[in-house]
């Protein structure tokens, strides 16, 4: 059994029919379906659920309605994504808190700092304000965090250290850093969300491969960030860049991620699949 520890199925890219990526025993295929059919296919492949973090505040309602239309379990996380902070009125923080109190999410997020997409001081300041708001909210509700940290580890880690006694675990999603950075988050009680970045061939993947080899298995979760973070274009044999850009990542590629983790660590596929499942249940305290 597999749980996708990070996917966005409420995203508008999953409305109507869409092309999505599947993994067929080691090779990728591109298929078309609507969300309901994709969920049925995931269920048949043993992907029994996903954690659905918020991106934008406007999307939370949409996100909550998802749970009723599917055989798979969708556990919610509530928050404002770092790149959406600038467009979200600061006064809406009370609404976000109210949602989090009303809908019993399993986590707060995604939240953190994204200094790759946001370079202006004003945007970064907004992200910082929301990040701290989410940290306090998660503490009040005793919930784990879904962290999105991009090109900002050296700014996020001191904040997390300051709040160390008020943290309740969580995951650094789409982690791609080196072993030292991984260790810094793990020592604060966070797991690492490993997705398709591990399947890439650029230099950054070397650091990540090293991390995946060295950290304890109990610190690893598997994720896709669907519809985003696809494996490399050459590997999914897209005819054109345009076709690749239209393609949605899906939780169906999780066996490829697990296979790569197992290969790097010299462990059996089944061992890693079982461990990442148990880790996800533990981190988010899921009631299965
Ligand atoms: Zn995400």
Short mmCIF file of C-alpha atoms and ligand atoms in Angstrom, two decimals:
data_model
loop_
_atom_site.label_atom_id
_atom_site.label_comp_id
_atom_site.label_asym_id
_atom_site.label_seq_id
_atom_site.Cartn_x
_atom_site.Cartn_y
_atom_site.Cartn_z
CA UNK A 1 0.00 0.00 0.00
CA UNK A 2 1.14 3.50 -0.81
CA UNK A 3 0.07 6.96 0.35
CA UNK A 4 1.13 9.99 -1.68
CA UNK A 5 2.34 12.32 1.06
CA UNK A 6 1.89 15.42 -1.12
CA UNK A 7 -0.41 15.96 -4.12
CA UNK A 8 -2.82 18.64 -5.34
CA UNK A 9 -5.83 16.91 -6.86
CA UNK A 10 -8.08 19.92 -6.22
CA UNK A 11 -5.93 21.79 -8.75
CA UNK A 12 -7.76 23.07 -11.82
CA UNK A 13 -5.34 21.09 -14.00
CA UNK A 14 -7.26 18.00 -12.84
CA UNK A 15 -10.62 19.27 -14.09
CA UNK A 16 -12.19 17.57 -17.14
CA UNK A 17 -10.00 15.22 -19.17
CA UNK A 18 -6.24 15.59 -18.99
CA UNK A 19 -3.04 13.78 -20.00
CA UNK A 20 -1.21 12.24 -17.04
CA UNK A 21 1.88 10.22 -16.36
CA UNK A 22 1.74 6.55 -15.37
CA UNK A 23 4.53 4.15 -14.45
CA UNK A 24 4.27 0.68 -15.97
CA UNK A 25 6.89 -1.47 -14.27
CA UNK A 26 9.75 0.85 -14.96
CA UNK A 27 8.68 2.73 -18.06
CA UNK A 28 6.48 5.77 -18.22
CA UNK A 29 3.33 6.01 -20.29
CA UNK A 30 1.11 8.98 -21.03
CA UNK A 31 -2.61 8.36 -20.61
CA UNK A 32 -5.81 10.41 -20.60
CA UNK A 33 -8.63 10.32 -18.08
CA UNK A 34 -10.69 12.49 -15.78
CA UNK A 35 -10.03 12.78 -12.06
CA UNK A 36 -12.51 10.09 -11.07
CA UNK A 37 -10.96 7.53 -13.45
CA UNK A 38 -7.45 8.47 -12.30
CA UNK A 39 -8.45 7.96 -8.67
CA UNK A 40 -9.93 4.53 -9.55
CA UNK A 41 -6.69 3.57 -11.29
CA UNK A 42 -4.65 4.73 -8.28
CA UNK A 43 -6.82 2.68 -5.96
CA UNK A 44 -6.39 -0.44 -8.12
CA UNK A 45 -2.62 0.04 -7.96
CA UNK A 46 -2.62 0.12 -4.15
CA UNK A 47 -2.36 3.90 -3.77
CA UNK A 48 -4.94 4.21 -1.06
CA UNK A 49 -4.73 7.89 -0.26
CA UNK A 50 -3.05 11.26 -0.56
CA UNK A 51 -2.29 14.25 1.62
CA UNK A 52 -3.73 17.35 -0.07
CA UNK A 53 -2.06 20.58 1.07
CA UNK A 54 -3.60 23.95 0.22
CA UNK A 55 -2.04 26.15 -2.40
CA UNK A 56 -4.30 29.18 -2.36
CA UNK A 57 -6.87 30.29 0.13
CA UNK A 58 -9.46 30.49 -2.69
CA UNK A 59 -8.97 26.78 -3.32
CA UNK A 60 -9.66 25.46 0.17
CA UNK A 61 -13.41 24.91 -0.43
CA UNK A 62 -12.69 23.03 -3.64
CA UNK A 63 -10.15 20.97 -1.77
CA UNK A 64 -12.63 19.99 0.93
CA UNK A 65 -15.26 18.84 -1.57
CA UNK A 66 -12.78 16.39 -3.17
CA UNK A 67 -13.01 13.87 -0.36
CA UNK A 68 -16.58 12.93 -1.21
CA UNK A 69 -16.00 11.89 -4.85
CA UNK A 70 -13.35 9.21 -4.60
CA UNK A 71 -12.55 5.65 -3.43
CA UNK A 72 -9.16 6.84 -2.16
CA UNK A 73 -8.74 8.71 1.11
CA UNK A 74 -7.83 12.38 0.86
CA UNK A 75 -6.45 13.91 4.01
CA UNK A 76 -6.38 17.68 4.09
CA UNK A 77 -3.70 20.15 5.11
CA UNK A 78 -4.73 23.79 5.40
CA UNK A 79 -2.56 26.83 4.78
CA UNK A 80 -1.35 29.39 2.26
CA UNK A 81 1.48 28.39 -0.10
CA UNK A 82 4.51 30.72 0.15
CA UNK A 83 4.15 31.91 -3.45
CA UNK A 84 0.50 32.87 -2.79
CA UNK A 85 1.17 34.87 0.37
CA UNK A 86 1.60 38.16 -1.47
CA UNK A 87 -1.88 37.86 -3.05
CA UNK A 88 -3.60 36.76 0.14
CA UNK A 89 -4.80 39.65 2.29
CA UNK A 90 -3.15 39.45 5.69
CA UNK A 91 -6.54 39.89 7.33
CA UNK A 92 -7.51 36.46 5.90
CA UNK A 93 -5.28 34.77 8.45
CA UNK A 94 -8.24 34.55 10.82
CA UNK A 95 -10.24 32.76 8.08
CA UNK A 96 -7.41 30.30 7.52
CA UNK A 97 -7.32 29.60 11.25
CA UNK A 98 -11.11 29.16 11.28
CA UNK A 99 -10.94 26.66 8.40
CA UNK A 100 -8.18 24.75 10.14
CA UNK A 101 -10.26 24.55 13.30
CA UNK A 102 -13.45 23.55 11.47
CA UNK A 103 -12.27 20.90 8.99
CA UNK A 104 -9.94 18.81 11.17
CA UNK A 105 -6.95 18.78 8.80
CA UNK A 106 -4.07 16.38 9.40
CA UNK A 107 -1.50 19.18 8.99
CA UNK A 108 -0.94 22.89 8.43
CA UNK A 109 0.53 23.84 5.06
CA UNK A 110 1.95 24.08 2.72
CA UNK A 111 3.94 26.85 4.30
CA UNK A 112 7.50 28.09 4.43
CA UNK A 113 9.77 30.26 2.31
CA UNK A 114 10.20 30.17 -1.46
CA UNK A 115 13.04 32.51 -2.41
CA UNK A 116 13.36 30.98 -5.86
CA UNK A 117 10.10 32.42 -7.14
CA UNK A 118 10.00 35.47 -4.85
CA UNK A 119 12.98 37.79 -4.95
CA UNK A 120 11.45 41.10 -3.85
CA UNK A 121 11.80 42.06 -0.21
CA UNK A 122 8.06 42.70 0.16
CA UNK A 123 7.13 39.21 -1.05
CA UNK A 124 9.67 37.57 1.23
CA UNK A 125 8.45 39.56 4.22
CA UNK A 126 4.87 38.42 3.54
CA UNK A 127 6.02 34.81 3.36
CA UNK A 128 7.80 35.21 6.68
CA UNK A 129 4.64 36.62 8.32
CA UNK A 130 2.47 33.77 7.05
CA UNK A 131 5.10 31.20 7.96
CA UNK A 132 5.13 32.36 11.57
CA UNK A 133 1.32 32.51 11.60
CA UNK A 134 1.18 28.89 10.38
CA UNK A 135 3.80 27.79 12.94
CA UNK A 136 1.72 29.22 15.76
CA UNK A 137 -1.52 27.81 14.36
CA UNK A 138 0.03 24.33 14.04
CA UNK A 139 1.21 24.56 17.63
CA UNK A 140 -2.21 25.66 18.88
CA UNK A 141 -3.88 22.74 17.07
CA UNK A 142 -0.95 20.39 17.83
CA UNK A 143 -0.57 19.52 14.16
CA UNK A 144 2.45 18.69 11.98
CA UNK A 145 3.61 21.08 9.25
CA UNK A 146 3.92 20.62 5.50
CA UNK A 147 6.97 22.74 4.70
CA UNK A 148 7.78 24.20 1.29
CA UNK A 149 11.32 25.59 1.46
CA UNK A 150 13.01 26.56 -1.78
CA UNK A 151 16.42 28.24 -1.89
CA UNK A 152 15.77 29.38 1.66
CA UNK A 153 17.02 26.68 4.06
CA UNK A 154 19.39 29.11 5.73
CA UNK A 155 16.50 31.46 6.51
CA UNK A 156 13.88 28.84 7.41
CA UNK A 157 16.04 26.71 9.71
CA UNK A 158 16.74 29.49 12.29
CA UNK A 159 12.99 30.25 12.46
CA UNK A 160 12.19 26.57 13.02
CA UNK A 161 14.93 26.33 15.66
CA UNK A 162 13.43 29.31 17.48
CA UNK A 163 10.10 27.47 17.55
CA UNK A 164 11.67 24.10 18.34
CA UNK A 165 9.69 23.53 21.54
CA UNK A 166 6.43 24.33 19.74
CA UNK A 167 6.88 22.02 16.73
CA UNK A 168 4.82 18.85 16.23
CA UNK A 169 6.77 17.28 13.38
CA UNK A 170 5.85 17.24 9.73
CA UNK A 171 7.59 16.99 6.40
CA UNK A 172 9.94 19.08 4.28
CA UNK A 173 8.19 18.46 1.01
CA UNK A 174 10.04 18.05 -2.30
CA UNK A 175 13.32 17.85 -0.44
CA UNK A 176 16.37 18.02 -2.69
CA UNK A 177 19.19 19.07 -0.38
CA UNK A 178 22.45 17.55 0.82
CA UNK A 179 22.88 15.26 3.85
CA UNK A 180 23.85 18.12 6.22
CA UNK A 181 20.69 20.08 5.39
CA UNK A 182 18.63 16.90 5.73
CA UNK A 183 20.13 16.26 9.15
CA UNK A 184 19.26 19.81 10.28
CA UNK A 185 15.56 19.23 9.50
CA UNK A 186 15.52 15.67 10.86
CA UNK A 187 16.97 16.88 14.18
CA UNK A 188 13.99 19.25 14.43
CA UNK A 189 11.61 16.30 14.03
CA UNK A 190 10.84 16.60 10.30
CA UNK A 191 10.70 13.86 7.69
CA UNK A 192 11.81 14.41 4.08
CA UNK A 193 9.31 14.21 1.20
CA UNK A 194 11.05 12.51 -1.73
CA UNK A 195 9.56 12.86 -5.20
CA UNK A 196 10.50 12.92 -8.87
CA UNK A 197 13.54 15.14 -8.22
CA UNK A 198 15.25 11.92 -7.20
CA UNK A 199 14.65 10.60 -10.71
CA UNK A 200 16.34 13.59 -12.38
CA UNK A 201 19.86 13.53 -13.70
CA UNK A 202 21.01 17.05 -12.91
CA UNK A 203 23.66 17.87 -10.32
CA UNK A 204 21.14 18.62 -7.62
CA UNK A 205 20.00 15.01 -7.77
CA UNK A 206 23.53 13.91 -6.74
CA UNK A 207 23.13 15.64 -3.37
CA UNK A 208 19.67 14.18 -2.99
CA UNK A 209 20.85 10.65 -3.87
CA UNK A 210 23.54 10.96 -1.22
CA UNK A 211 20.94 12.12 1.31
CA UNK A 212 18.58 9.25 0.48
CA UNK A 213 21.42 6.76 0.96
CA UNK A 214 22.50 8.14 4.31
CA UNK A 215 19.44 9.21 6.32
CA UNK A 216 17.48 6.73 8.43
CA UNK A 217 14.68 5.06 6.47
CA UNK A 218 12.19 6.25 9.10
CA UNK A 219 12.82 9.84 7.89
CA UNK A 220 11.61 9.27 4.31
CA UNK A 221 8.17 9.82 2.78
CA UNK A 222 7.23 9.39 -0.90
CA UNK A 223 5.40 12.14 -2.75
CA UNK A 224 4.63 13.47 -6.21
CA UNK A 225 3.44 17.10 -5.79
CA UNK A 226 1.04 16.18 -8.65
CA UNK A 227 0.32 17.84 -11.05
CA UNK A 228 3.84 19.30 -10.73
CA UNK A 229 7.45 18.01 -10.48
CA UNK A 230 7.57 15.60 -13.40
CA UNK A 231 10.55 13.35 -14.15
CA UNK A 232 12.74 14.66 -16.97
CA UNK A 233 11.23 15.13 -20.39
CA UNK A 234 13.54 12.68 -22.17
CA UNK A 235 12.59 9.97 -19.67
CA UNK A 236 8.86 10.37 -20.18
CA UNK A 237 9.34 10.32 -23.98
CA UNK A 238 7.26 13.36 -24.79
CA UNK A 239 7.36 14.30 -28.44
CA UNK A 240 7.51 18.01 -27.75
CA UNK A 241 8.05 20.55 -24.99
CA UNK A 242 4.42 21.59 -25.39
CA UNK A 243 3.19 18.05 -24.75
CA UNK A 244 5.45 17.84 -21.69
CA UNK A 245 4.12 21.11 -20.31
CA UNK A 246 0.54 19.89 -20.59
CA UNK A 247 1.32 16.63 -18.84
CA UNK A 248 0.14 16.17 -15.22
CA UNK A 249 2.24 14.26 -12.79
CA UNK A 250 0.22 11.62 -10.92
CA UNK A 251 0.57 9.42 -7.86
CA UNK A 252 0.86 6.46 -10.25
CA UNK A 253 4.60 7.19 -10.56
CA UNK A 254 5.22 6.58 -6.84
CA UNK A 255 6.46 3.00 -7.46
CA UNK A 256 9.26 4.54 -9.59
CA UNK A 257 10.25 6.83 -6.69
CA UNK A 258 10.16 3.95 -4.20
CA UNK A 259 12.17 1.76 -6.59
CA UNK A 260 14.87 4.42 -6.83
CA UNK A 261 15.03 4.85 -3.04
CA UNK A 262 15.33 1.07 -2.65
CA UNK A 263 18.04 0.85 -5.32
CA UNK A 264 20.11 3.65 -3.74
CA UNK A 265 19.86 2.16 -0.27
CA UNK A 266 20.36 -1.45 -1.38
CA UNK A 267 17.08 -2.47 0.20
CA UNK A 268 14.14 -4.49 -1.08
CA UNK A 269 11.32 -2.61 -2.81
CA UNK A 270 8.80 -4.08 -0.36
CA UNK A 271 10.84 -2.92 2.65
CA UNK A 272 10.90 0.67 1.39
CA UNK A 273 7.24 0.66 0.33
CA UNK A 274 6.19 -0.57 3.76
CA UNK A 275 8.46 1.93 5.55
CA UNK A 276 7.33 5.04 3.65
CA UNK A 277 3.70 4.01 4.21
CA UNK A 278 4.24 3.57 7.96
CA UNK A 279 6.22 6.83 8.12
CA UNK A 280 3.39 8.76 6.46
CA UNK A 281 0.83 7.29 8.85
CA UNK A 282 3.09 8.20 11.79
CA UNK A 283 3.98 11.76 10.71
CA UNK A 284 0.38 12.75 9.95
CA UNK A 285 -1.15 10.52 12.66
CA UNK A 286 -3.56 9.10 10.10
CA UNK A 287 -6.53 7.05 11.23
CA UNK A 288 -6.65 4.23 8.68
ZN1 LIG B 1 2.79 21.27 -3.26
#
